Structures are given as structure tokens and as C-alpha cells.
PDB file of C-alpha atoms and ligand atoms in Angstrom:
ATOM      1  CA  MET A   1      75.511 129.489 102.934  1.00 98.00           C
ATOM      2  CA  LYS A   2      72.191 128.733 104.598  1.00 98.00           C
ATOM      3  CA  ILE A   3      71.311 125.075 105.087  1.00 98.00           C
ATOM      4  CA  PHE A   4      67.753 124.087 104.720  1.00 98.00           C
ATOM      5  CA  LEU A   5      66.293 120.627 105.224  1.00 98.00           C
ATOM      6  CA  ASP A   6      64.035 119.275 102.370  1.00 98.00           C
ATOM      7  CA  THR A   7      61.579 117.285 104.358  1.00 98.00           C
ATOM      8  CA  ALA A   8      58.267 117.338 106.253  1.00 98.00           C
ATOM      9  CA  ASP A   9      59.406 114.606 108.678  1.00 97.00           C
ATOM     10  CA  LEU A  10      58.987 116.236 112.081  1.00 97.00           C
ATOM     11  CA  ALA A  11      61.376 113.856 113.874  1.00 97.00           C
ATOM     12  CA  GLU A  12      64.197 114.673 111.457  1.00 97.00           C
ATOM     13  CA  ILE A  13      63.424 118.396 111.641  1.00 98.00           C
ATOM     14  CA  ARG A  14      63.488 118.230 115.489  1.00 98.00           C
ATOM     15  CA  ARG A  15      66.811 116.367 115.465  1.00 97.00           C
ATOM     16  CA  ALA A  16      68.426 118.908 113.031  1.00 97.00           C
ATOM     17  CA  ALA A  17      66.898 121.862 114.939  1.00 97.00           C
ATOM     18  CA  ASP A  18      68.135 120.573 118.280  1.00 97.00           C
ATOM     19  CA  ALA A  19      71.610 120.479 116.828  1.00 96.00           C
ATOM     20  CA  ASN A  20      71.214 124.083 115.488  1.00 95.00           C
ATOM     21  CA  LEU A  21      72.268 122.906 112.055  1.00 95.00           C
ATOM     22  CA  ILE A  22      69.497 124.304 109.931  1.00 97.00           C
ATOM     23  CA  ASP A  23      68.347 127.757 108.793  1.00 98.00           C
ATOM     24  CA  GLY A  24      64.997 126.765 107.278  1.00 98.00           C
ATOM     25  CA  ILE A  25      62.820 124.063 105.755  1.00 98.00           C
ATOM     26  CA  THR A  26      61.557 123.393 102.286  1.00 98.00           C
ATOM     27  CA  THR A  27      58.557 121.098 101.613  1.00 98.00           C
ATOM     28  CA  ASN A  28      56.687 120.199  98.422  1.00 97.00           C
ATOM     29  CA  PRO A  29      53.337 118.427  97.987  1.00 97.00           C
ATOM     30  CA  SER A  30      55.055 115.031  97.576  1.00 97.00           C
ATOM     31  CA  LEU A  31      56.998 115.425 100.836  1.00 97.00           C
ATOM     32  CA  ILE A  32      53.832 116.470 102.696  1.00 97.00           C
ATOM     33  CA  SER A  33      51.896 113.493 101.362  1.00 96.00           C
ATOM     34  CA  GLN A  34      54.607 111.107 102.604  1.00 95.00           C
ATOM     35  CA  VAL A  35      54.012 112.139 106.238  1.00 95.00           C
ATOM     36  CA  ALA A  36      50.508 113.596 106.534  1.00 94.00           C
ATOM     37  CA  GLY A  37      48.307 110.494 106.869  1.00 91.00           C
ATOM     38  CA  ASP A  38      45.023 111.765 108.389  1.00 92.00           C
ATOM     39  CA  ARG A  39      46.540 115.081 109.549  1.00 94.00           C
ATOM     40  CA  ASP A  40      45.650 118.413 108.028  1.00 95.00           C
ATOM     41  CA  PRO A  41      48.779 119.578 106.196  1.00 96.00           C
ATOM     42  CA  LYS A  42      48.193 123.132 107.611  1.00 96.00           C
ATOM     43  CA  GLU A  43      48.841 121.649 111.128  1.00 96.00           C
ATOM     44  CA  ILE A  44      52.105 120.126 109.916  1.00 97.00           C
ATOM     45  CA  TYR A  45      53.232 123.508 108.515  1.00 98.00           C
ATOM     46  CA  ARG A  46      52.427 125.205 111.823  1.00 97.00           C
ATOM     47  CA  GLU A  47      54.362 122.565 113.758  1.00 97.00           C
ATOM     48  CA  ILE A  48      57.398 122.909 111.513  1.00 98.00           C
ATOM     49  CA  CYS A  49      57.287 126.681 112.007  1.00 98.00           C
ATOM     50  CA  GLU A  50      57.331 126.246 115.784  1.00 97.00           C
ATOM     51  CA  LEU A  51      60.382 123.937 115.433  1.00 97.00           C
ATOM     52  CA  VAL A  52      62.470 126.109 113.074  1.00 97.00           C
ATOM     53  CA  ASP A  53      62.672 129.917 113.237  1.00 97.00           C
ATOM     54  CA  GLY A  54      63.516 130.505 109.635  1.00 98.00           C
ATOM     55  CA  PRO A  55      61.903 130.467 106.188  1.00 98.00           C
ATOM     56  CA  ILE A  56      59.521 127.451 105.843  1.00 98.00           C
ATOM     57  CA  SER A  57      58.431 126.815 102.248  1.00 98.00           C
ATOM     58  CA  ALA A  58      54.839 125.644 101.796  1.00 98.00           C
ATOM     59  CA  GLU A  59      53.711 125.072  98.198  1.00 98.00           C
ATOM     60  CA  VAL A  60      50.444 126.085  96.479  1.00 98.00           C
ATOM     61  CA  VAL A  61      48.703 123.311  94.445  1.00 98.00           C
ATOM     62  CA  ALA A  62      46.527 125.481  92.194  1.00 98.00           C
ATOM     63  CA  THR A  63      47.772 126.074  88.663  1.00 98.00           C
ATOM     64  CA  ASP A  64      45.921 129.387  87.899  1.00 98.00           C
ATOM     65  CA  LYS A  65      47.066 132.716  89.296  1.00 98.00           C
ATOM     66  CA  GLU A  66      43.848 133.641  91.118  1.00 98.00           C
ATOM     67  CA  THR A  67      43.559 130.344  93.031  1.00 98.00           C
ATOM     68  CA  MET A  68      47.293 130.381  93.735  1.00 98.00           C
ATOM     69  CA  LEU A  69      46.877 133.758  95.356  1.00 98.00           C
ATOM     70  CA  VAL A  70      44.017 132.471  97.539  1.00 98.00           C
ATOM     71  CA  GLU A  71      46.095 129.480  98.578  1.00 98.00           C
ATOM     72  CA  GLY A  72      49.250 131.594  99.038  1.00 98.00           C
ATOM     73  CA  ARG A  73      47.460 134.058 101.324  1.00 98.00           C
ATOM     74  CA  LYS A  74      46.037 131.180 103.373  1.00 98.00           C
ATOM     75  CA  LEU A  75      49.485 129.587 103.717  1.00 98.00           C
ATOM     76  CA  ALA A  76      51.197 132.879 104.569  1.00 98.00           C
ATOM     77  CA  ALA A  77      48.526 133.508 107.273  1.00 98.00           C
ATOM     78  CA  LEU A  78      49.529 130.254 109.081  1.00 98.00           C
ATOM     79  CA  HIS A  79      52.745 131.687 110.492  1.00 98.00           C
ATOM     80  CA  ASP A  80      55.277 134.552 109.913  1.00 97.00           C
ATOM     81  CA  ASN A  81      57.870 131.970 108.935  1.00 98.00           C
ATOM     82  CA  ILE A  82      55.916 130.704 105.883  1.00 98.00           C
ATOM     83  CA  VAL A  83      57.389 131.353 102.432  1.00 98.00           C
ATOM     84  CA  VAL A  84      54.861 130.578  99.636  1.00 98.00           C
ATOM     85  CA  LYS A  85      56.235 128.213  97.039  1.00 98.00           C
ATOM     86  CA  VAL A  86      54.890 128.685  93.500  1.00 98.00           C
ATOM     87  CA  PRO A  87      55.779 126.816  90.313  1.00 98.00           C
ATOM     88  CA  LEU A  88      57.775 128.447  87.587  1.00 98.00           C
ATOM     89  CA  THR A  89      54.885 128.864  85.147  1.00 98.00           C
ATOM     90  CA  GLU A  90      53.354 131.916  83.567  1.00 98.00           C
ATOM     91  CA  ASP A  91      50.642 131.941  86.271  1.00 98.00           C
ATOM     92  CA  GLY A  92      53.208 131.126  88.956  1.00 98.00           C
ATOM     93  CA  LEU A  93      55.220 134.251  87.924  1.00 98.00           C
ATOM     94  CA  LYS A  94      52.098 136.406  88.015  1.00 98.00           C
ATOM     95  CA  ALA A  95      51.169 135.055  91.487  1.00 98.00           C
ATOM     96  CA  CYS A  96      54.756 135.665  92.615  1.00 98.00           C
ATOM     97  CA  ARG A  97      54.564 139.330  91.633  1.00 98.00           C
ATOM     98  CA  ALA A  98      51.133 139.787  93.313  1.00 98.00           C
ATOM     99  CA  LEU A  99      52.233 138.038  96.455  1.00 98.00           C
ATOM    100  CA  ARG A 100      55.360 140.214  96.566  1.00 98.00           C
ATOM    101  CA  SER A 101      53.198 143.355  96.342  1.00 98.00           C
ATOM    102  CA  GLU A 102      51.293 142.081  99.393  1.00 98.00           C
ATOM    103  CA  GLY A 103      54.551 141.611 101.324  1.00 98.00           C
ATOM    104  CA  ILE A 104      54.390 137.775 101.065  1.00 98.00           C
ATOM    105  CA  ARG A 105      57.690 136.037 100.495  1.00 98.00           C
ATOM    106  CA  THR A 106      57.924 133.479  97.674  1.00 98.00           C
ATOM    107  CA  ASN A 107      60.045 130.533  96.619  1.00 98.00           C
ATOM    108  CA  VAL A 108      59.741 129.963  92.854  1.00 98.00           C
ATOM    109  CA  THR A 109      60.194 126.234  92.317  1.00 98.00           C
ATOM    110  CA  LEU A 110      60.804 123.753  89.524  1.00 98.00           C
ATOM    111  CA  CYS A 111      63.462 126.034  87.855  1.00 98.00           C
ATOM    112  CA  PHE A 112      65.448 124.297  85.101  1.00 98.00           C
ATOM    113  CA  SER A 113      66.981 127.159  83.127  1.00 98.00           C
ATOM    114  CA  PRO A 114      68.794 130.504  83.753  1.00 98.00           C
ATOM    115  CA  SER A 115      66.133 132.378  81.751  1.00 98.00           C
ATOM    116  CA  GLN A 116      63.364 131.001  84.050  1.00 98.00           C
ATOM    117  CA  ALA A 117      65.498 132.221  87.007  1.00 98.00           C
ATOM    118  CA  LEU A 118      65.831 135.718  85.486  1.00 98.00           C
ATOM    119  CA  LEU A 119      61.981 135.939  85.075  1.00 98.00           C
ATOM    120  CA  ALA A 120      61.487 134.825  88.682  1.00 98.00           C
ATOM    121  CA  ALA A 121      63.929 137.514  89.898  1.00 98.00           C
ATOM    122  CA  LYS A 122      62.091 140.109  87.859  1.00 98.00           C
ATOM    123  CA  ALA A 123      58.774 138.921  89.325  1.00 98.00           C
ATOM    124  CA  GLY A 124      60.235 139.655  92.863  1.00 98.00           C
ATOM    125  CA  ALA A 125      60.858 136.063  94.083  1.00 98.00           C
ATOM    126  CA  THR A 126      62.535 135.872  97.484  1.00 98.00           C
ATOM    127  CA  PHE A 127      64.066 132.543  96.545  1.00 98.00           C
ATOM    128  CA  ILE A 128      64.672 130.650  93.271  1.00 98.00           C
ATOM    129  CA  SER A 129      64.870 126.809  93.447  1.00 98.00           C
ATOM    130  CA  PRO A 130      66.959 125.198  90.703  1.00 98.00           C
ATOM    131  CA  PHE A 131      66.482 121.457  90.784  1.00 98.00           C
ATOM    132  CA  VAL A 132      70.016 120.085  90.413  1.00 98.00           C
ATOM    133  CA  GLY A 133      69.509 116.380  90.862  1.00 98.00           C
ATOM    134  CA  ARG A 134      66.608 116.159  88.432  1.00 98.00           C
ATOM    135  CA  ILE A 135      68.809 117.600  85.648  1.00 98.00           C
ATOM    136  CA  ASP A 136      71.484 115.104  86.524  1.00 97.00           C
ATOM    137  CA  ASP A 137      68.812 112.352  86.325  1.00 97.00           C
ATOM    138  CA  ILE A 138      68.410 113.061  82.593  1.00 97.00           C
ATOM    139  CA  SER A 139      72.148 113.161  81.951  1.00 97.00           C
ATOM    140  CA  GLY A 140      72.420 116.962  82.234  1.00 97.00           C
ATOM    141  CA  GLU A 141      74.860 119.049  84.397  1.00 96.00           C
ATOM    142  CA  GLY A 142      72.555 120.265  87.218  1.00 97.00           C
ATOM    143  CA  MET A 143      75.262 122.212  88.920  1.00 98.00           C
ATOM    144  CA  GLN A 144      75.920 124.237  85.765  1.00 98.00           C
ATOM    145  CA  LEU A 145      72.498 125.778  86.229  1.00 98.00           C
ATOM    146  CA  VAL A 146      73.424 126.989  89.725  1.00 98.00           C
ATOM    147  CA  HIS A 147      76.645 128.536  88.234  1.00 98.00           C
ATOM    148  CA  GLN A 148      74.643 130.265  85.545  1.00 98.00           C
ATOM    149  CA  ILE A 149      72.036 131.704  87.835  1.00 98.00           C
ATOM    150  CA  ARG A 150      74.711 132.970  90.157  1.00 98.00           C
ATOM    151  CA  GLN A 151      76.314 134.794  87.238  1.00 98.00           C
ATOM    152  CA  VAL A 152      72.987 136.215  85.914  1.00 98.00           C
ATOM    153  CA  TYR A 153      71.947 137.493  89.332  1.00 98.00           C
ATOM    154  CA  ASP A 154      75.377 139.020  89.949  1.00 98.00           C
ATOM    155  CA  ASN A 155      75.431 140.620  86.472  1.00 98.00           C
ATOM    156  CA  TYR A 156      72.185 142.456  87.100  1.00 98.00           C
ATOM    157  CA  GLY A 157      72.269 142.851  90.946  1.00 98.00           C
ATOM    158  CA  TYR A 158      69.134 140.785  91.718  1.00 98.00           C
ATOM    159  CA  ASP A 159      68.692 140.036  95.356  1.00 97.00           C
ATOM    160  CA  THR A 160      66.588 136.871  94.866  1.00 98.00           C
ATOM    161  CA  GLU A 161      68.369 134.161  96.827  1.00 98.00           C
ATOM    162  CA  ILE A 162      69.524 131.011  95.018  1.00 98.00           C
ATOM    163  CA  LEU A 163      68.123 128.014  96.917  1.00 98.00           C
ATOM    164  CA  ALA A 164      69.807 125.035  95.322  1.00 98.00           C
ATOM    165  CA  ALA A 165      67.348 122.153  95.510  1.00 98.00           C
ATOM    166  CA  SER A 166      67.058 118.439  94.547  1.00 98.00           C
ATOM    167  CA  LEU A 167      70.551 117.898  96.065  1.00 98.00           C
ATOM    168  CA  ARG A 168      71.292 114.163  96.390  1.00 97.00           C
ATOM    169  CA  HIS A 169      74.739 113.901  97.937  1.00 97.00           C
ATOM    170  CA  PRO A 170      77.339 115.776  99.984  1.00 97.00           C
ATOM    171  CA  MET A 171      79.397 116.780  96.946  1.00 97.00           C
ATOM    172  CA  HIS A 172      76.346 118.637  95.548  1.00 98.00           C
ATOM    173  CA  VAL A 173      76.438 120.656  98.786  1.00 98.00           C
ATOM    174  CA  VAL A 174      80.182 121.321  98.511  1.00 98.00           C
ATOM    175  CA  GLU A 175      79.753 122.524  94.903  1.00 98.00           C
ATOM    176  CA  CYS A 176      76.958 124.860  96.006  1.00 98.00           C
ATOM    177  CA  MET A 177      79.274 126.373  98.615  1.00 98.00           C
ATOM    178  CA  LEU A 178      82.027 126.954  96.024  1.00 98.00           C
ATOM    179  CA  ILE A 179      79.702 128.497  93.454  1.00 98.00           C
ATOM    180  CA  GLY A 180      78.193 130.847  96.067  1.00 98.00           C
ATOM    181  CA  ALA A 181      74.548 129.582  96.263  1.00 98.00           C
ATOM    182  CA  ASP A 182      72.832 131.469  98.986  1.00 98.00           C
ATOM    183  CA  CYS A 183      71.072 128.373 100.355  1.00 98.00           C
ATOM    184  CA  ALA A 184      71.162 124.650  99.781  1.00 98.00           C
ATOM    185  CA  THR A 185      68.234 122.403 100.729  1.00 98.00           C
ATOM    186  CA  MET A 186      68.849 118.720 101.225  1.00 98.00           C
ATOM    187  CA  PRO A 187      67.169 115.593 102.463  1.00 98.00           C
ATOM    188  CA  PRO A 188      68.032 114.642 106.150  1.00 97.00           C
ATOM    189  CA  LYS A 189      70.201 111.792 104.927  1.00 97.00           C
ATOM    190  CA  VAL A 190      72.582 114.251 103.121  1.00 98.00           C
ATOM    191  CA  LEU A 191      72.683 116.591 106.191  1.00 97.00           C
ATOM    192  CA  TRP A 192      73.831 113.717 108.419  1.00 96.00           C
ATOM    193  CA  GLN A 193      76.348 112.572 105.778  1.00 96.00           C
ATOM    194  CA  LEU A 194      77.899 116.111 105.961  1.00 96.00           C
ATOM    195  CA  THR A 195      78.765 115.713 109.635  1.00 93.00           C
ATOM    196  CA  ASN A 196      80.672 112.428 109.111  1.00 93.00           C
ATOM    197  CA  HIS A 197      84.189 111.758 108.045  1.00 94.00           C
ATOM    198  CA  PRO A 198      86.015 108.407 108.516  1.00 94.00           C
ATOM    199  CA  LEU A 199      89.240 110.185 109.514  1.00 96.00           C
ATOM    200  CA  THR A 200      87.341 112.035 112.257  1.00 97.00           C
ATOM    201  CA  ASP A 201      86.123 108.670 113.665  1.00 96.00           C
ATOM    202  CA  ARG A 202      89.541 107.082 113.341  1.00 97.00           C
ATOM    203  CA  GLY A 203      91.323 110.035 114.925  1.00 98.00           C
ATOM    204  CA  LEU A 204      88.899 110.194 117.826  1.00 97.00           C
ATOM    205  CA  GLU A 205      89.219 106.516 118.474  1.00 97.00           C
ATOM    206  CA  ALA A 206      93.027 106.829 118.670  1.00 98.00           C
ATOM    207  CA  PHE A 207      92.941 109.885 120.953  1.00 97.00           C
ATOM    208  CA  LEU A 208      90.551 108.155 123.367  1.00 97.00           C
ATOM    209  CA  ALA A 209      92.625 104.903 123.380  1.00 97.00           C
ATOM    210  CA  ASP A 210      95.787 106.895 124.155  1.00 96.00           C
ATOM    211  CA  TRP A 211      94.045 108.821 126.915  1.00 96.00           C
ATOM    212  CA  ASN A 212      92.479 105.756 128.471  1.00 96.00           C
ATOM    213  CA  ARG A 213      95.959 104.225 128.886  1.00 95.00           C
ATOM    214  CA  LEU A 214      96.685 107.118 131.288  1.00 94.00           C
ATOM    215  CA  GLY A 215      93.855 106.133 133.556  1.00 89.00           C
ATOM    216  CA  ALA A 216      93.358 109.868 134.361  1.00 89.00           C
ATOM    217  CA  GLU A 217      90.302 112.022 134.636  1.00 91.00           C
ATOM    218  CA  ILE A 218      89.649 115.546 133.356  1.00 92.00           C
TER     219      ILE A 218
HETATM  220  O1  LIG B   1      61.836 120.276  97.298  1.00 86.98           O
HETATM  221  C1  LIG B   1      62.211 120.262  96.033  1.00 86.98           C
HETATM  222  C2  LIG B   1      63.359 119.354  95.667  1.00 86.98           C
HETATM  223  O2  LIG B   1      64.465 119.456  96.537  1.00 86.98           O
HETATM  224  C3  LIG B   1      62.954 117.927  95.254  1.00 86.98           C
HETATM  225  O3  LIG B   1      64.072 117.094  95.223  1.00 86.98           O
HETATM  226  O4  LIG B   1      65.033 114.788  95.109  1.00 86.98           O
HETATM  227  O5  LIG B   1      62.595 115.105  94.579  1.00 86.98           O
HETATM  228  O6  LIG B   1      64.306 115.871  93.002  1.00 86.98           O
HETATM  229  P1  LIG B   1      63.954 115.646  94.456  1.00 86.98           P
END
């Protein structure tokens, strides 16, 4: 399963990239607005693309097909790594199909049902982003959606990659691995939580204490 970081925080991206832990980045307008300040968001996208050699999702902000296309082409021209994120609306699906025909990769976002995911695959989406945590937030079963999309795509042989999004904790990531999601995108905090286990810390502490009693060197 590919691991993506869901952030525009360059320090966190650098840290994860240095550790070779990530395969790509997802952003959205909210994440960009948290870090941009006075900077042009396009510069931030370029910088992210230089840090991570993998798919970097950059989202359009228009809501009509024609302007989405203009924005999508501009974003795609920034760097070969850019994947254009479009919302799962009627216009978003039309833009997805048109971008696909121009050879531009897309990530169809804000997916909350398996039928939406089917339509995105038919429109030629490279990635579909089901938002797991936001369904959990309203007392639904977010992970059930990832299960259903996996089954639909396998039933019909669609190659659109399932990019599970809005993941909030390590067990969400584990469930994605078991279901067979192609990618999971997570905030930096969740990525760092994945590396930790208290038994690893306790075991290492005991090994080092035993070794230090020897007073030897390697
Ligand atoms: O990037 C999209 C998605 O991962 C958003 O997550 O936590 O805002 O629901 P969240």
C-alpha cells in the first residue's frame, strides 16, 4: 500500500521524505491556506514536488467544468508530479474525463458513496479519495465505504486507485491495508504514530542496558 502524507507543511514533508517513508502527497485548499501566508500556493506545490518524487495532489477551486479545466491545466504544468484534484460533482466528473483525455492525472475527491466512486472510475480518475473520518464524524462507518469501493472496482476491473483519505488514527491505516486500499493518505501525526510501539521502546531499553553491563564495543 502506498503511503501519502496529507499536508502542505514543508518541514513535515521534508522529515518524512528524508526517512523515505512516503510515496506521495495530498493537499487540499484548507491545508494550503494553513501554511501559505503571503506565499503563492503555486510555489508551495513546486517545492513539494521537488521534495517528493511521486504523485502530488493539487486541487482546483473552480466549480464549473471549463474553469476547472483551465485551473487543472495550470496546475499540471507546474511539475510532472502534479495530480489534479477535482471534486466529485457533475462538473468535476466532466473535468476529470477531459483532463484524462489530455493525459493529465486526476484525484477525484470528497467521495462519500460507492456509486460516486463508480462514476469517477468511469470518468477515468487516476485516484478516488473516499473520506473515511468525515463519515465516522457523523456516526457512519467510514471504512465500510473503502470496502465497498474495493469490491466495486474489483468486480468490474477498474484500475482507478483507491486513495483512502481523512484518516485520523493508526487503526484506520491498518484497516486500509487489510481491505486492500491502494494508497492511504494521513496527517503527519498519524504517520509518526505508525512508527512507534511501546514494546519496541521497552525492548530496546532492555537490550541496551544488558549490553552496557558488558562494557564492550562493537
Ligand atoms: O485531504 C483530504 C482529507 O484527507 C481531509 O481530511 O481530516 O480534513 O477530514 P480531514
